[in-house]
mmCIF file of C-alpha atoms in Angstrom:
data_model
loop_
_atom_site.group_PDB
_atom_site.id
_atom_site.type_symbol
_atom_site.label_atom_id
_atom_site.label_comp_id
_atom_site.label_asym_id
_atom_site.label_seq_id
_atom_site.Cartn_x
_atom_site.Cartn_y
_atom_site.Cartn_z
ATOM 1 C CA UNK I 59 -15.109 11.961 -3.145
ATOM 2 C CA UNK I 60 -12.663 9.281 -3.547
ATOM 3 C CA UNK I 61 -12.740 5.841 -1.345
ATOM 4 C CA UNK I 62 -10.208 3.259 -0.449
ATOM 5 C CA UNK I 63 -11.157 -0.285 0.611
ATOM 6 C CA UNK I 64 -7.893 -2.396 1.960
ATOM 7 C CA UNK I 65 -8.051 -6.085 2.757
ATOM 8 C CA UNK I 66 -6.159 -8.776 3.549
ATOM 9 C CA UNK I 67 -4.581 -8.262 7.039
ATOM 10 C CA UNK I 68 -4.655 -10.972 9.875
ATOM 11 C CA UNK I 69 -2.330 -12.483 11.898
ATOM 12 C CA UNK I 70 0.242 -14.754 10.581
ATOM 13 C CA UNK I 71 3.061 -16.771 11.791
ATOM 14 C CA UNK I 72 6.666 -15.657 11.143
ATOM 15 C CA UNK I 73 7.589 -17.312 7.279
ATOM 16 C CA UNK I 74 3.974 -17.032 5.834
ATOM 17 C CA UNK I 75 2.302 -15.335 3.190
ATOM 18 C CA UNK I 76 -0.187 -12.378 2.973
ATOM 19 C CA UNK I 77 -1.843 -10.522 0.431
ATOM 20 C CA UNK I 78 -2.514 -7.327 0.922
ATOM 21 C CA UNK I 79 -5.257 -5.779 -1.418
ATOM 22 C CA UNK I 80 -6.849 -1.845 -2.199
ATOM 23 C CA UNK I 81 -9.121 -0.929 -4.541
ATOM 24 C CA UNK I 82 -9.952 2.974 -5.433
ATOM 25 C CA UNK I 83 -13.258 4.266 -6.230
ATOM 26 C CA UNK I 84 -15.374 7.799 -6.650
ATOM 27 C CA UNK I 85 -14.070 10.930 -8.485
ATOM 28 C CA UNK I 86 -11.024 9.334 -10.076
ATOM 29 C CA UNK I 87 -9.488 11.131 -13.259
ATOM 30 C CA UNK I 88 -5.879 9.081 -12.940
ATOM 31 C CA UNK I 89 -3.484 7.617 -10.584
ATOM 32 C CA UNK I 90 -0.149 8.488 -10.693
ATOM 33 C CA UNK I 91 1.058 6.973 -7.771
ATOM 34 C CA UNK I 92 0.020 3.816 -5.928
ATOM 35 C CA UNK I 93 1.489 2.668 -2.530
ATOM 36 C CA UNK I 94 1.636 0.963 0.947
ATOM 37 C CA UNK I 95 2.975 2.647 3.924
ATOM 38 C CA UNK I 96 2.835 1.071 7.757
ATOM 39 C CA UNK I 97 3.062 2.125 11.051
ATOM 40 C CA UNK I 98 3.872 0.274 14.398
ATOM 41 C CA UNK I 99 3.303 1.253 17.754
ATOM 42 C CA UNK I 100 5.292 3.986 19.029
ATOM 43 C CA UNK I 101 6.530 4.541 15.330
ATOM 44 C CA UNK I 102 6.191 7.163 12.681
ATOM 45 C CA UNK I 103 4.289 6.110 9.436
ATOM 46 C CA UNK I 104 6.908 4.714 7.031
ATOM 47 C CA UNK I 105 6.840 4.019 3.187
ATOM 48 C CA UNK I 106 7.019 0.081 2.660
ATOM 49 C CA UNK I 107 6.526 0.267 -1.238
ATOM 50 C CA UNK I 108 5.119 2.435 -4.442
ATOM 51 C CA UNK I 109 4.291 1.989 -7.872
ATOM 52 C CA UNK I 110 3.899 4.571 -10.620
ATOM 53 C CA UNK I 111 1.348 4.118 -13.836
ATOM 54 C CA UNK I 112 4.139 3.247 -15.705
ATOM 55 C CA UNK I 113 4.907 0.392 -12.942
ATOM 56 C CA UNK I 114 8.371 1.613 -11.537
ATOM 57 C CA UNK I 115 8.576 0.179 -8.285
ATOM 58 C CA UNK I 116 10.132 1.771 -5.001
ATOM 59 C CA UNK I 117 11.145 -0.396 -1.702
ATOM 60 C CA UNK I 118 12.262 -0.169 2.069
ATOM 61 C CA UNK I 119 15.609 -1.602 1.990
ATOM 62 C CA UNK I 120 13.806 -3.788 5.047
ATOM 63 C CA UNK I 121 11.237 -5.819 2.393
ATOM 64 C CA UNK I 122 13.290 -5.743 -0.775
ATOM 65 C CA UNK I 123 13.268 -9.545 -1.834
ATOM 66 C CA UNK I 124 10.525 -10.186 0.495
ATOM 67 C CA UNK I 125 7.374 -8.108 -0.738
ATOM 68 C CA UNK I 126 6.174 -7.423 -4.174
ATOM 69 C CA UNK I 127 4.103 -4.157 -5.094
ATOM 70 C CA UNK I 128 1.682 -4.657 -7.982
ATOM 71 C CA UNK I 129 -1.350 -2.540 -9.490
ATOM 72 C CA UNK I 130 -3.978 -3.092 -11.972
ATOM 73 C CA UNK I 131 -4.870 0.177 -13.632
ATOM 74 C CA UNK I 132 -8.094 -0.500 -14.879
ATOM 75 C CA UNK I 133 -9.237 -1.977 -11.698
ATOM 76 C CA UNK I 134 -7.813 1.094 -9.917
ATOM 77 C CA UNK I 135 -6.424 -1.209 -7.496
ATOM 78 C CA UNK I 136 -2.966 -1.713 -5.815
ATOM 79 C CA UNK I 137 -1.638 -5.180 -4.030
ATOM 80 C CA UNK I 138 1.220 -5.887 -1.840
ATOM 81 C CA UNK I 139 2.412 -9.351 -1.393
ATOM 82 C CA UNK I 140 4.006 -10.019 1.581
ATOM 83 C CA UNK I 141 6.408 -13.365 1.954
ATOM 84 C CA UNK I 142 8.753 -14.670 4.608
ATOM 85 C CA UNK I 143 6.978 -12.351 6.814
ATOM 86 C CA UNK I 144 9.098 -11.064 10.099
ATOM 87 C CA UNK I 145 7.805 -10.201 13.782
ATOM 88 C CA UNK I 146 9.257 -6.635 12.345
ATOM 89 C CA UNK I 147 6.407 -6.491 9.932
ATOM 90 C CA UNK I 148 3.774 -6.007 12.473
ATOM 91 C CA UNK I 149 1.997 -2.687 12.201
ATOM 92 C CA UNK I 150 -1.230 -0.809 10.528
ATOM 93 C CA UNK I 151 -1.011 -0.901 6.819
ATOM 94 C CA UNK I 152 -1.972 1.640 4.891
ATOM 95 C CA UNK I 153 -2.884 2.274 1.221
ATOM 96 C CA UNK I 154 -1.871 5.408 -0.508
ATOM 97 C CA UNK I 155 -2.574 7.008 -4.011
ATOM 98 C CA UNK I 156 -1.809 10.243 -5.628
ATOM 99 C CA UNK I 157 -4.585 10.738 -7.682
ATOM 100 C CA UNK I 158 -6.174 13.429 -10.032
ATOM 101 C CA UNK I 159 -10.032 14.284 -9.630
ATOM 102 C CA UNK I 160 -10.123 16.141 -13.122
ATOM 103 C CA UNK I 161 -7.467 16.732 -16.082
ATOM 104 C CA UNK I 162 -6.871 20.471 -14.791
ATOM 105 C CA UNK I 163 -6.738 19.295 -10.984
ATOM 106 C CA UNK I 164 -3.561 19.131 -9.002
ATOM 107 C CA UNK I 165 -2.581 15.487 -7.399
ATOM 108 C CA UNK I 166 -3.801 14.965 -3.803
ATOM 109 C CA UNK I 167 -3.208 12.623 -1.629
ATOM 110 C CA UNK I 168 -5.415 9.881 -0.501
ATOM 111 C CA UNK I 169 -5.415 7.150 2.359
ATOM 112 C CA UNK I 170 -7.168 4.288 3.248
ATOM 113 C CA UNK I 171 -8.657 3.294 6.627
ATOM 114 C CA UNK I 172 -5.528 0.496 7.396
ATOM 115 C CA UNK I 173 -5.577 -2.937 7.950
ATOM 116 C CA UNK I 174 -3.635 -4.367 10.734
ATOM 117 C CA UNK I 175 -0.735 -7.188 10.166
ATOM 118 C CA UNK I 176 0.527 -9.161 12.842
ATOM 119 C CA UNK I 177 3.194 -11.759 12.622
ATOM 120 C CA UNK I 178 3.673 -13.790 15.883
ATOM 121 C CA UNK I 179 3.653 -17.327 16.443
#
């Protein structure tokens, strides 16, 4: 069984700062893939940002310059940092890893629970 535990949401006003935070626990061989996706009402689930083990980084054209994707690897834990937040960024974010159970297992494909951002004055 593996477990995801986001934090950091709230409500913020347009210009602030958050930090979001995800930490990965259970059956965990490796992580090859760490990320944050979001979704907003009436939207499909879009990718906001990855990072690999080796710590390549991957962006929505929409947060480049804005957010910054980070991991620690021996924490198992990924962290988005959000700045100069928009009234755009408002949705359910959602922590993603590809992960390994077992050296011989194939990658699945795990999800947290999602924490909510709103930006609004």
């Amino acid at each position: 069984q593996v477990q995801l535990v986001e934090s950091g949401g709230g409500l913020v006003q347009p210009g602030g700062s958050l930090r979001l935070s995800c930490a990965a626990s259970g059956s965990i061989f490796s992580i090859n893939v760490m990320g944050w996706y979001r979704q907003a009402p009436g939207n499909e689930r879009e990718l906001v940002a990855t990072i690999t083990s080796g710590g390549y980084t991957v962006y929505v054209d929409s947060v480049k310059g804005r957010f910054t994707i980070s991991r620690d690897n021996a924490k198992n834990s990924v962290y988005l940092q959000m700045n100069s937040l928009k009234p755009e960024d408002t949705a359910v974010y959602y922590c993603n890893i590809l992960a390994r159970r077992g050296f011989a297992s194939s990658p699945v494909n795990y999800w947290g629970q999602g924490t909510q951002v709103t930006v609004s004055s």
